[in-house]
Each structure stands twice: as C-alpha cells, then as structure tokens.
C-alpha cells in the first residue's frame, strides 16, 4: 500500500485534530490521501497552493434543529445537516441520508467522497451531502411528511439549482423527495425543478434515476470483466443490502446472465440458490416496506434466512456490497477470497473497511471503490438537472445509454490514470487520482478560494 509523504501525513494529522471523533471522515480522507503521493510529487503546484489541505476543509457546514410533531401530537426533535464540501466543478451535489446513525462525521465522509465521485462522472457538479438522525422506519407517511417539511423550512435558504442540489440516499427515496420538493416550491413560490433530483417522472424526474446506482455499478463491473475477456454470463453473485441500490443491481445482473443468490438487511441475509425473485423482493421492500426475512417466508421452499450472520460467508465469484459503510471487514474479505471471489465492486459508499481493501489487493481480487463504481446514481442526477434546465425529458433508452457511456468512461479513466501513475490495475488509486486532479486544477485556476 502506498505511503503518504511528510506533507500529506501532516494534512492527515490536521484532519484528525480539526475533526475529533469523526472516524468515518478520517477513514475516507486517509483513503484518498494515501493515493496522492505520486500526484503531488509530479505536480508541486498543488502543494504550493495547499490544494489538498483546502480540499479537506468543507466550504460550508450547516447544522440545524428539526422539530416536528408525531401522530400522537408529541413534539419530536432531530438534527439536520448539510455539508457543502466543494463547488469547484459545479453546484454542490449529493444526497440526503435519514438514518439514526447520522452525525456530522458520517455526513462529512459522504460529502468528501462525493467530491471525487462527482468529478469522475465528467459532469459539472460539486460535492455535498446532508441528512438527519431521523429514523423513517416505523413512521407513518404523515410523520415523514411533517419531518420533511420542517427539514426543508430551514434548509431551503441554502439550496438552488445553481447553488446546492440535494437528492436521496439511505432513508430518502421518491416519497421524501416529493415532500421536500413540494415544500421548497411552496415556500419559495418557484417551480425550480433543478433544485432536487430523484423526483417523480410526472414532476420533473428523469427516466433511469431510480435504477441508476445499481445499474451503473453492474455496468462498471461488466467493463472490469470485459477488460479480462470475461462477462457476467453464468456467474454466481452476492449483493448485500436490499434497498434501492441492491434491487437494481440484482435486476441488471440477472439481465446480463448472472445469478444473484443472496441479499441482506441489518437483521441477516437470505440465500436463494435459484436466484433472488426480484418481483417478490421489490414488492416486499417497496410496497410493504418489509424485511428480507419476509422474503424467505413468502418464497418458501429451500430459501434460507440466516439471522445475524455475515452475507460474505456465501460463496460467489462477484461480490457487490450495496448496503452501508464498513459492512465488509478484513475477515469477510479473507472469506470471500478463499471462496474464489475474483471481483468486488462497491455499490454503497465505503462499504469495505481499509483492512478489507488491503486483503483484496494482496489476494489479487479486483476491487472497484464506490466513488467509481456507484457514480451512476449521481451521474443520472446530473442528467436530470440537464433535462430540467432545458425543460425536456428523455426516453428510458437514451438515458440508459448515457449512463452506460458514463460508466464506461469512468472505468477507462480509472485504469488509464492508474497506469499513468505507476499503479496498473489499481482502481482505488485510479479513481482517487483522476477524481482529484480535475478538482485541483479548477481550484488552482480560481486563485485562493
Ligand atoms: N446518494 C447518492 C450517492 O451517494 C446520489 C446522490 C445524488 O444523486 O445527488 O452518490
């Protein structure tokens, strides 16, 4: 693994000192900084202008109170966040996460990742992330609506199609985007479609946005496989998670001839040797807002629900972690490698621990980091912004083609950049360096900002 030079080590120490306790942010920053040694050696102008140091400090951070009333009329309180990390390439862009684990360190790690991911898409979008420790699980639609309205009542003043454009993430789907957009429209008196992405198709949304993160991850893996003359055909695949990313990753793997035999949620995983029945999974997750355990019950037969166990114990040739951060650790990575897994691509943000990444590297498992492999979601958000700006709407086929081309170009740029900087085949180095240089060059061009 590459070491950081003295200057990068000092920046990393400063990140830790200035952001105490924000371990996920430290992890995300370290992972990028560890790739930048050869870049700053080749480009002394970056060090001279302290580009890396400035990049590690968000341009703006907003933390706010979100009061709301539950269905019993009791006052509830949550905390809202928006970290506007970097706007060198375009308006701040990135999702909102509603989950009880959310605190500043999670939002900062996600916002930091988003800078490089968005840069890799080649589209004009800066990096941001937001959210709340609100837990939508078990809440009524009316409670979710009141929460979203209260959240937007504060956040709206920081948003705008040229300023900051949120979207969904864990716990925020089309229902929440609807409530947020409706309230934004009402308080601003502007039908400003390009202020939020992930909208419904009848009110400014884009075809393929729902499918884009999962589809994009699988398109990326197709390119990884094609690079060695291989394909999905006949491959056994494991996809962790069972939310939006996982569902559409499974769908695309099946369309390309692979077989996904397991998926999961926070209570455990289901193993279905015949291949996950996607219609059933979709119905359980999107209509009933249920759990994967219900899948085993309803599907019956030989399907097993394994409680409180790691899905990575299921043998596979391709693993797609699509659940959440740090869901795949060093021991899981060793298990995957020992079962003959050859390719891992992150559909979620930072699902592999640093130790897992080292294990993959040493075992020769080809590993694509989330900022490259899951960029299809935000890329399609940028396509949604394009359609909103031109008051147009594209067909599913056209949008899907654009997504495929973007994922191909990210894949190729990762490999080319990795080779250029002496790390052939290293998707982590390629993604970090290619994502970084575009942002760094824009920051240099702007003078001291
Ligand atoms: N939350 C998604 C991500 O992690 C998408 C963000 C967006 O579409 O703005 O990239």
Short mmCIF file of C-alpha atoms and ligand atoms in Angstrom, two decimals:
data_model
loop_
_atom_site.label_atom_id
_atom_site.label_comp_id
_atom_site.label_asym_id
_atom_site.label_seq_id
_atom_site.Cartn_x
_atom_site.Cartn_y
_atom_site.Cartn_z
CA UNK A 1 0.00 0.00 0.00
CA UNK A 2 1.33 3.48 -0.83
CA UNK A 3 2.62 5.63 1.98
CA UNK A 4 1.91 9.30 2.37
CA UNK A 5 4.77 11.78 2.17
CA UNK A 6 5.53 14.16 5.05
CA UNK A 7 3.22 16.88 3.80
CA UNK A 8 0.27 14.52 3.28
CA UNK A 9 0.89 12.95 6.71
CA UNK A 10 0.76 16.43 8.27
CA UNK A 11 -2.51 17.15 6.46
CA UNK A 12 -3.96 13.84 7.70
CA UNK A 13 -2.90 14.69 11.27
CA UNK A 14 -4.59 18.06 10.90
CA UNK A 15 -7.81 16.44 9.61
CA UNK A 16 -7.91 14.24 12.71
CA UNK A 17 -7.16 17.12 15.08
CA UNK A 18 -9.70 19.50 13.50
CA UNK A 19 -12.48 16.91 13.26
CA UNK A 20 -12.27 14.99 16.54
CA UNK A 21 -14.25 11.77 16.81
CA UNK A 22 -15.34 11.79 13.16
CA UNK A 23 -13.83 8.40 12.42
CA UNK A 24 -15.64 7.74 9.12
CA UNK A 25 -14.44 11.09 7.78
CA UNK A 26 -10.86 10.30 8.86
CA UNK A 27 -11.14 6.94 7.08
CA UNK A 28 -12.43 8.49 3.83
CA UNK A 29 -9.77 11.22 3.89
CA UNK A 30 -6.93 8.78 4.61
CA UNK A 31 -8.02 6.54 1.74
CA UNK A 32 -7.78 9.43 -0.73
CA UNK A 33 -4.59 10.96 0.72
CA UNK A 34 -2.84 7.58 0.54
CA UNK A 35 -3.27 7.67 -3.24
CA UNK A 36 -2.00 11.20 -3.75
CA UNK A 37 1.75 10.75 -3.11
CA UNK A 38 2.69 10.33 -6.80
CA UNK A 39 0.38 13.21 -7.82
CA UNK A 40 1.84 15.83 -5.50
CA UNK A 41 5.34 14.62 -6.42
CA UNK A 42 4.56 15.21 -10.10
CA UNK A 43 2.66 18.50 -9.52
CA UNK A 44 4.46 20.68 -6.94
CA UNK A 45 1.96 23.46 -7.73
CA UNK A 46 -0.74 21.54 -5.79
CA UNK A 47 1.38 21.52 -2.63
CA UNK A 48 2.39 25.16 -3.11
CA UNK A 49 -1.25 26.24 -3.21
CA UNK A 50 -2.20 23.87 -0.35
CA UNK A 51 -4.88 22.34 -2.58
CA UNK A 52 -5.12 19.08 -0.63
CA UNK A 53 -5.29 20.85 2.71
CA UNK A 54 -8.06 23.17 1.47
CA UNK A 55 -9.96 20.25 -0.08
CA UNK A 56 -10.15 18.54 3.31
CA UNK A 57 -11.97 21.53 4.83
CA UNK A 58 -15.64 21.87 3.76
CA UNK A 59 -16.53 25.18 2.14
CA UNK A 60 -19.62 25.44 4.37
CA UNK A 61 -21.28 23.29 7.05
CA UNK A 62 -24.86 23.76 8.17
CA UNK A 63 -26.30 22.13 11.30
CA UNK A 64 -29.87 22.87 12.33
CA UNK A 65 -32.75 21.93 14.60
CA UNK A 66 -35.63 19.95 13.07
CA UNK A 67 -38.70 19.97 15.35
CA UNK A 68 -41.83 18.08 14.27
CA UNK A 69 -44.92 16.52 15.81
CA UNK A 70 -45.68 12.81 15.73
CA UNK A 71 -49.15 11.34 15.13
CA UNK A 72 -49.89 11.46 18.87
CA UNK A 73 -49.25 15.21 18.85
CA UNK A 74 -45.99 14.92 20.83
CA UNK A 75 -43.06 17.17 19.96
CA UNK A 76 -40.10 15.32 18.44
CA UNK A 77 -36.65 16.69 17.77
CA UNK A 78 -33.92 15.75 15.29
CA UNK A 79 -30.75 17.33 13.99
CA UNK A 80 -30.32 18.28 10.33
CA UNK A 81 -27.04 18.60 8.41
CA UNK A 82 -25.78 19.81 5.06
CA UNK A 83 -22.06 19.81 4.40
CA UNK A 84 -21.34 21.82 1.24
CA UNK A 85 -17.87 20.43 0.67
CA UNK A 86 -16.61 21.67 -2.66
CA UNK A 87 -18.09 23.71 -5.52
CA UNK A 88 -15.06 23.93 -7.83
CA UNK A 89 -16.73 21.94 -10.61
CA UNK A 90 -20.37 22.93 -10.21
CA UNK A 91 -23.20 23.45 -7.73
CA UNK A 92 -22.94 21.37 -4.56
CA UNK A 93 -24.47 17.99 -5.35
CA UNK A 94 -25.15 14.94 -3.22
CA UNK A 95 -27.87 13.09 -1.40
CA UNK A 96 -29.63 13.34 1.95
CA UNK A 97 -29.47 10.42 4.37
CA UNK A 98 -32.13 9.88 7.05
CA UNK A 99 -30.85 7.25 9.47
CA UNK A 100 -30.37 7.14 13.26
CA UNK A 101 -26.59 6.64 12.80
CA UNK A 102 -26.23 10.04 11.11
CA UNK A 103 -23.93 12.58 12.78
CA UNK A 104 -21.52 15.15 11.39
CA UNK A 105 -18.74 12.58 10.79
CA UNK A 106 -20.97 10.43 8.54
CA UNK A 107 -22.16 13.40 6.50
CA UNK A 108 -18.60 14.70 6.15
CA UNK A 109 -17.27 11.33 4.94
CA UNK A 110 -20.09 11.10 2.42
CA UNK A 111 -19.61 14.70 1.27
CA UNK A 112 -15.87 14.17 0.87
CA UNK A 113 -16.39 11.00 -1.22
CA UNK A 114 -18.93 12.87 -3.30
CA UNK A 115 -16.36 15.46 -4.45
CA UNK A 116 -14.24 12.83 -6.21
CA UNK A 117 -17.18 10.71 -7.37
CA UNK A 118 -18.89 13.68 -8.95
CA UNK A 119 -15.64 14.77 -10.58
CA UNK A 120 -15.22 11.28 -12.09
CA UNK A 121 -18.63 11.49 -13.80
CA UNK A 122 -17.17 14.22 -16.03
CA UNK A 123 -20.31 16.32 -15.42
CA UNK A 124 -20.37 19.80 -13.85
CA UNK A 125 -21.25 19.00 -10.24
CA UNK A 126 -19.54 19.83 -6.94
CA UNK A 127 -19.68 17.67 -3.82
CA UNK A 128 -22.02 17.78 -0.80
CA UNK A 129 -24.07 15.57 1.49
CA UNK A 130 -26.76 16.10 4.08
CA UNK A 131 -29.28 14.35 6.21
CA UNK A 132 -30.59 13.77 9.68
CA UNK A 133 -30.59 11.29 12.55
CA UNK A 134 -34.35 10.92 11.88
CA UNK A 135 -35.38 7.26 11.50
CA UNK A 136 -38.12 6.83 8.87
CA UNK A 137 -38.54 3.17 9.88
CA UNK A 138 -41.92 2.64 11.53
CA UNK A 139 -43.07 6.23 10.91
CA UNK A 140 -46.38 6.99 9.17
CA UNK A 141 -46.45 8.86 5.86
CA UNK A 142 -47.88 11.87 7.70
CA UNK A 143 -44.99 11.86 10.19
CA UNK A 144 -42.42 11.58 7.39
CA UNK A 145 -44.15 14.48 5.61
CA UNK A 146 -44.12 16.73 8.68
CA UNK A 147 -40.47 15.90 9.29
CA UNK A 148 -39.52 16.66 5.66
CA UNK A 149 -41.43 19.94 5.74
CA UNK A 150 -39.67 21.03 8.91
CA UNK A 151 -36.29 19.97 7.49
CA UNK A 152 -36.87 21.97 4.31
CA UNK A 153 -38.17 25.00 6.22
CA UNK A 154 -34.60 25.53 7.37
CA UNK A 155 -32.57 24.06 4.50
CA UNK A 156 -34.33 25.83 1.61
CA UNK A 157 -32.34 29.05 2.08
CA UNK A 158 -29.10 27.24 1.17
CA UNK A 159 -30.41 25.46 -1.93
CA UNK A 160 -30.99 26.33 -5.59
CA UNK A 161 -30.26 24.89 -8.99
CA UNK A 162 -27.04 26.95 -9.24
CA UNK A 163 -26.14 26.59 -5.57
CA UNK A 164 -26.88 23.22 -3.98
CA UNK A 165 -28.94 20.32 -5.33
CA UNK A 166 -29.78 17.51 -2.88
CA UNK A 167 -31.15 14.06 -3.78
CA UNK A 168 -31.80 10.79 -1.95
CA UNK A 169 -29.58 8.35 -0.09
CA UNK A 170 -30.35 5.80 2.65
CA UNK A 171 -33.85 6.54 4.05
CA UNK A 172 -34.64 9.14 1.39
CA UNK A 173 -36.46 7.96 -1.72
CA UNK A 174 -39.10 9.39 -4.03
CA UNK A 175 -41.65 9.81 -1.20
CA UNK A 176 -39.30 12.02 0.81
CA UNK A 177 -38.07 13.94 -2.27
CA UNK A 178 -41.75 14.63 -3.08
CA UNK A 179 -42.43 16.13 0.35
CA UNK A 180 -39.17 18.11 0.25
CA UNK A 181 -39.74 19.45 -3.27
CA UNK A 182 -43.38 20.29 -2.60
CA UNK A 183 -42.41 22.31 0.44
CA UNK A 184 -39.50 24.03 -1.33
CA UNK A 185 -41.83 25.03 -4.16
CA UNK A 186 -44.37 26.35 -1.68
CA UNK A 187 -42.03 28.49 0.43
CA UNK A 188 -40.05 29.89 -2.49
CA UNK A 189 -43.02 30.28 -4.86
CA UNK A 190 -40.80 28.90 -7.62
CA UNK A 191 -41.19 25.69 -9.62
CA UNK A 192 -37.43 25.27 -9.63
CA UNK A 193 -37.18 21.66 -10.82
CA UNK A 194 -33.40 21.58 -10.86
CA UNK A 195 -33.12 22.14 -7.10
CA UNK A 196 -33.69 18.50 -6.16
CA UNK A 197 -33.09 15.29 -8.10
CA UNK A 198 -34.67 11.88 -7.76
CA UNK A 199 -38.07 13.44 -8.50
CA UNK A 200 -41.10 11.50 -9.76
CA UNK A 201 -41.43 11.10 -13.52
CA UNK A 202 -44.56 13.26 -13.73
CA UNK A 203 -42.98 16.19 -11.85
CA UNK A 204 -39.54 16.68 -13.40
CA UNK A 205 -37.81 13.40 -12.63
CA UNK A 206 -35.59 11.50 -15.04
CA UNK A 207 -36.03 8.06 -16.51
CA UNK A 208 -33.46 5.61 -15.10
CA UNK A 209 -32.70 7.73 -11.97
CA UNK A 210 -34.32 5.09 -9.72
CA UNK A 211 -32.33 2.28 -11.33
CA UNK A 212 -29.15 4.26 -11.95
CA UNK A 213 -26.92 3.47 -8.96
CA UNK A 214 -27.50 -0.30 -9.13
CA UNK A 215 -27.43 -0.46 -12.93
CA UNK A 216 -24.33 1.74 -13.04
CA UNK A 217 -22.45 -0.49 -10.60
CA UNK A 218 -23.20 -3.52 -12.74
CA UNK A 219 -22.21 -1.66 -15.94
CA UNK A 220 -18.92 -0.83 -14.23
CA UNK A 221 -18.35 -4.49 -13.31
CA UNK A 222 -19.18 -5.52 -16.89
CA UNK A 223 -16.31 -3.30 -18.01
CA UNK A 224 -13.99 -4.81 -15.37
CA UNK A 225 -14.93 -8.27 -16.62
CA UNK A 226 -14.62 -7.30 -20.29
CA UNK A 227 -11.11 -5.96 -19.58
CA UNK A 228 -10.05 -9.59 -19.00
CA UNK A 229 -12.27 -11.04 -21.73
CA UNK A 230 -14.94 -12.16 -19.25
CA UNK A 231 -18.66 -11.42 -18.65
CA UNK A 232 -21.49 -11.92 -16.12
CA UNK A 233 -22.79 -14.91 -18.01
CA UNK A 234 -23.28 -17.85 -15.63
CA UNK A 235 -21.59 -16.11 -12.68
CA UNK A 236 -22.76 -16.56 -9.08
CA UNK A 237 -23.10 -13.14 -7.45
CA UNK A 238 -23.80 -11.91 -3.92
CA UNK A 239 -25.35 -8.46 -3.39
CA UNK A 240 -25.59 -7.13 0.15
CA UNK A 241 -28.44 -4.83 1.15
CA UNK A 242 -31.99 -4.87 -0.18
CA UNK A 243 -32.67 -1.18 -0.76
CA UNK A 244 -32.76 0.81 -3.97
CA UNK A 245 -29.12 0.19 -4.94
CA UNK A 246 -29.23 -3.57 -4.25
CA UNK A 247 -32.57 -4.13 -6.02
CA UNK A 248 -31.47 -2.59 -9.31
CA UNK A 249 -28.01 -4.16 -9.12
CA UNK A 250 -29.73 -7.56 -8.83
CA UNK A 251 -32.05 -6.71 -11.74
CA UNK A 252 -29.16 -5.80 -14.06
CA UNK A 253 -27.03 -8.82 -13.05
CA UNK A 254 -29.97 -11.07 -13.95
CA UNK A 255 -30.47 -9.27 -17.28
CA UNK A 256 -26.79 -9.84 -18.09
CA UNK A 257 -26.95 -13.57 -17.37
CA UNK A 258 -25.56 -13.72 -13.82
CA UNK A 259 -27.39 -15.21 -10.81
CA UNK A 260 -27.68 -13.32 -7.52
CA UNK A 261 -28.12 -15.91 -4.77
CA UNK A 262 -28.17 -13.73 -1.64
CA UNK A 263 -29.14 -10.30 -0.35
CA UNK A 264 -29.50 -8.88 3.16
CA UNK A 265 -30.66 -6.28 5.65
CA UNK A 266 -29.49 -5.31 9.13
CA UNK A 267 -31.05 -8.48 10.64
CA UNK A 268 -29.35 -11.06 8.40
CA UNK A 269 -29.37 -12.45 4.88
CA UNK A 270 -31.46 -14.68 2.61
CA UNK A 271 -29.93 -17.39 0.43
CA UNK A 272 -31.90 -18.45 -2.64
CA UNK A 273 -30.00 -20.90 -4.80
CA UNK A 274 -32.44 -20.46 -7.68
CA UNK A 275 -31.61 -16.75 -7.83
CA UNK A 276 -33.40 -13.92 -5.98
CA UNK A 277 -37.00 -13.49 -7.18
CA UNK A 278 -36.87 -9.79 -7.85
CA UNK A 279 -40.58 -9.15 -8.24
CA UNK A 280 -41.17 -10.59 -4.77
CA UNK A 281 -38.26 -8.65 -3.26
CA UNK A 282 -39.47 -5.40 -4.85
CA UNK A 283 -42.98 -5.93 -3.54
CA UNK A 284 -41.73 -6.63 0.00
CA UNK A 285 -39.31 -3.73 0.10
CA UNK A 286 -41.06 -1.01 -1.85
CA UNK A 287 -44.74 -1.72 -1.28
CA UNK A 288 -44.81 -3.28 2.18
CA UNK A 289 -41.60 -1.60 3.45
CA UNK A 290 -40.81 -5.05 4.93
CA UNK A 291 -37.67 -7.09 5.73
CA UNK A 292 -35.75 -9.79 3.84
CA UNK A 293 -36.96 -12.33 6.41
CA UNK A 294 -40.43 -11.88 4.84
CA UNK A 295 -38.85 -12.91 1.52
CA UNK A 296 -37.85 -16.31 2.96
CA UNK A 297 -41.31 -16.80 4.49
CA UNK A 298 -43.22 -15.87 1.34
CA UNK A 299 -40.93 -17.62 -1.14
CA UNK A 300 -40.76 -20.84 0.95
CA UNK A 301 -39.02 -23.95 -0.45
CA UNK A 302 -35.29 -24.19 0.11
CA UNK A 303 -34.80 -20.45 0.70
CA UNK A 304 -32.96 -19.83 3.96
CA UNK A 305 -33.00 -16.74 6.16
CA UNK A 306 -29.79 -16.63 8.20
CA UNK A 307 -30.13 -14.32 11.16
CA UNK A 308 -27.32 -12.06 12.42
CA UNK A 309 -24.69 -13.58 10.13
CA UNK A 310 -22.39 -12.06 7.53
CA UNK A 311 -23.63 -12.39 3.96
CA UNK A 312 -19.99 -12.61 2.84
CA UNK A 313 -19.87 -16.24 4.02
CA UNK A 314 -21.92 -17.10 0.90
CA UNK A 315 -19.52 -18.30 -1.86
CA UNK A 316 -19.54 -16.17 -5.02
CA UNK A 317 -17.38 -15.11 -7.93
CA UNK A 318 -18.52 -11.47 -7.79
CA UNK A 319 -19.44 -9.54 -4.63
CA UNK A 320 -21.34 -6.26 -4.69
CA UNK A 321 -21.58 -4.59 -1.28
CA UNK A 322 -24.66 -2.35 -1.66
CA UNK A 323 -25.75 -1.82 1.98
CA UNK A 324 -23.76 0.72 4.00
CA UNK A 325 -20.35 1.87 5.23
CA UNK A 326 -17.93 -0.62 6.80
CA UNK A 327 -20.21 -3.63 6.22
CA UNK A 328 -17.35 -5.76 4.83
CA UNK A 329 -14.30 -6.19 7.10
CA UNK A 330 -10.91 -7.88 6.81
CA UNK A 331 -12.23 -11.27 7.92
CA UNK A 332 -15.09 -11.06 5.38
CA UNK A 333 -12.59 -10.17 2.65
CA UNK A 334 -10.44 -13.20 3.54
CA UNK A 335 -13.54 -15.44 3.42
CA UNK A 336 -14.53 -14.06 0.00
CA UNK A 337 -11.01 -14.54 -1.39
CA UNK A 338 -10.78 -18.09 -0.02
CA UNK A 339 -14.08 -18.95 -1.75
CA UNK A 340 -12.67 -17.82 -5.09
CA UNK A 341 -14.26 -14.36 -5.38
CA UNK A 342 -12.49 -12.51 -8.19
CA UNK A 343 -14.23 -9.13 -8.40
CA UNK A 344 -15.65 -6.78 -5.74
CA UNK A 345 -17.37 -3.50 -6.64
CA UNK A 346 -18.89 -1.12 -4.11
CA UNK A 347 -22.50 -0.10 -4.81
CA UNK A 348 -22.66 1.55 -1.37
CA UNK A 349 -20.41 4.32 -0.09
CA UNK A 350 -17.25 2.97 1.62
CA UNK A 351 -18.71 -0.47 2.50
CA UNK A 352 -15.24 -2.07 2.70
CA UNK A 353 -13.01 -1.34 5.69
CA UNK A 354 -9.40 -0.29 4.98
CA UNK A 355 -8.27 -3.75 6.09
CA UNK A 356 -10.64 -5.40 3.60
CA UNK A 357 -9.18 -3.29 0.79
CA UNK A 358 -5.66 -4.44 1.75
CA UNK A 359 -6.79 -8.08 1.78
CA UNK A 360 -8.32 -7.73 -1.71
CA UNK A 361 -5.17 -6.09 -3.00
CA UNK A 362 -2.91 -8.81 -1.63
CA UNK A 363 -5.19 -11.67 -2.73
CA UNK A 364 -5.42 -10.33 -6.29
CA UNK A 365 -9.18 -9.70 -6.02
CA UNK A 366 -10.00 -6.84 -8.39
CA UNK A 367 -11.64 -4.12 -6.30
CA UNK A 368 -13.60 -1.06 -7.50
CA UNK A 369 -14.23 1.65 -4.88
CA UNK A 370 -17.66 3.23 -4.50
CA UNK A 371 -16.64 6.63 -5.80
CA UNK A 372 -16.12 4.99 -9.20
CA UNK A 373 -18.49 2.02 -9.16
CA UNK A 374 -21.55 3.75 -7.67
CA UNK A 375 -21.20 7.07 -9.52
CA UNK A 376 -24.08 6.15 -11.85
CA UNK A 377 -26.67 7.46 -9.38
CA UNK A 378 -25.32 10.96 -9.12
CA UNK A 379 -24.39 10.97 -12.83
CA UNK A 380 -28.04 10.35 -13.68
CA UNK A 381 -28.98 13.10 -11.22
CA UNK A 382 -26.80 15.40 -13.31
CA UNK A 383 -28.67 14.17 -16.41
CA UNK A 384 -31.92 15.00 -14.58
CA UNK A 385 -30.56 18.53 -14.00
CA UNK A 386 -29.74 18.81 -17.72
CA UNK A 387 -33.30 17.82 -18.64
CA UNK A 388 -34.74 20.26 -16.08
CA UNK A 389 -32.55 23.10 -17.39
CA UNK A 390 -33.74 22.51 -20.96
CA UNK A 391 -37.34 21.70 -19.90
CA UNK A 392 -37.02 18.42 -21.72
CA UNK A 393 -37.44 14.76 -20.85
CA UNK A 394 -35.53 11.95 -22.46
CA UNK A 395 -36.58 8.37 -23.15
CA UNK A 396 -35.52 5.48 -20.93
CA UNK A 397 -33.32 4.09 -23.73
CA UNK A 398 -31.49 7.37 -24.36
CA UNK A 399 -30.87 7.99 -20.64
CA UNK A 400 -29.72 4.42 -20.06
CA UNK A 401 -27.33 4.73 -22.99
CA UNK A 402 -25.87 7.90 -21.49
CA UNK A 403 -25.46 6.14 -18.14
CA UNK A 404 -23.70 3.19 -19.80
CA UNK A 405 -21.32 5.53 -21.64
CA UNK A 406 -20.53 7.45 -18.44
CA UNK A 407 -19.73 4.25 -16.52
CA UNK A 408 -17.52 3.03 -19.36
CA UNK A 409 -15.65 6.30 -19.41
CA UNK A 410 -15.15 6.27 -15.59
CA UNK A 411 -13.85 2.71 -15.81
CA UNK A 412 -11.39 3.53 -18.58
CA UNK A 413 -10.19 6.71 -16.92
CA UNK A 414 -9.52 4.84 -13.65
CA UNK A 415 -7.36 2.29 -15.48
CA UNK A 416 -5.55 4.88 -17.63
CA UNK A 417 -4.82 7.09 -14.62
CA UNK A 418 -3.67 4.14 -12.52
CA UNK A 419 -1.20 3.16 -15.26
CA UNK A 420 -0.04 6.74 -15.74
CA UNK A 421 0.87 6.95 -12.05
CA UNK A 422 2.57 3.56 -11.87
CA UNK A 423 -0.31 1.57 -10.32
CA UNK A 424 -1.61 -0.54 -13.23
CA UNK A 425 -4.93 -2.27 -12.50
CA UNK A 426 -5.39 -0.35 -9.21
CA UNK A 427 -8.93 1.07 -9.40
CA UNK A 428 -8.60 2.75 -6.00
CA UNK A 429 -5.55 4.79 -7.00
CA UNK A 430 -7.01 5.49 -10.45
CA UNK A 431 -10.34 6.76 -9.07
CA UNK A 432 -8.77 8.89 -6.35
CA UNK A 433 -6.17 10.46 -8.63
CA UNK A 434 -8.45 11.07 -11.62
CA UNK A 435 -11.19 12.48 -9.35
CA UNK A 436 -8.72 14.68 -7.50
CA UNK A 437 -6.78 16.24 -10.40
CA UNK A 438 -9.86 17.70 -12.08
CA UNK A 439 -11.00 19.40 -8.87
CA UNK A 440 -7.46 20.51 -8.01
CA UNK A 441 -6.93 22.11 -11.42
CA UNK A 442 -10.18 24.07 -11.10
CA UNK A 443 -9.23 25.22 -7.60
CA UNK A 444 -5.83 26.39 -8.89
CA UNK A 445 -7.50 28.29 -11.75
CA UNK A 446 -9.78 30.14 -9.30
CA UNK A 447 -6.91 31.56 -7.22
CA UNK A 448 -7.18 31.29 -3.46
CA UNK A 449 -10.71 30.19 -2.64
N1 LIG B 1 -26.74 9.44 -2.69
C1 LIG B 1 -26.21 9.12 -3.97
C2 LIG B 1 -24.71 8.99 -3.92
O1 LIG B 1 -24.19 8.53 -2.92
C3 LIG B 1 -26.71 10.03 -5.09
C4 LIG B 1 -26.55 11.49 -4.87
C5 LIG B 1 -27.24 12.36 -5.92
O2 LIG B 1 -27.88 11.84 -6.81
O3 LIG B 1 -27.08 13.58 -5.81
O4 LIG B 1 -23.99 9.26 -4.84
#
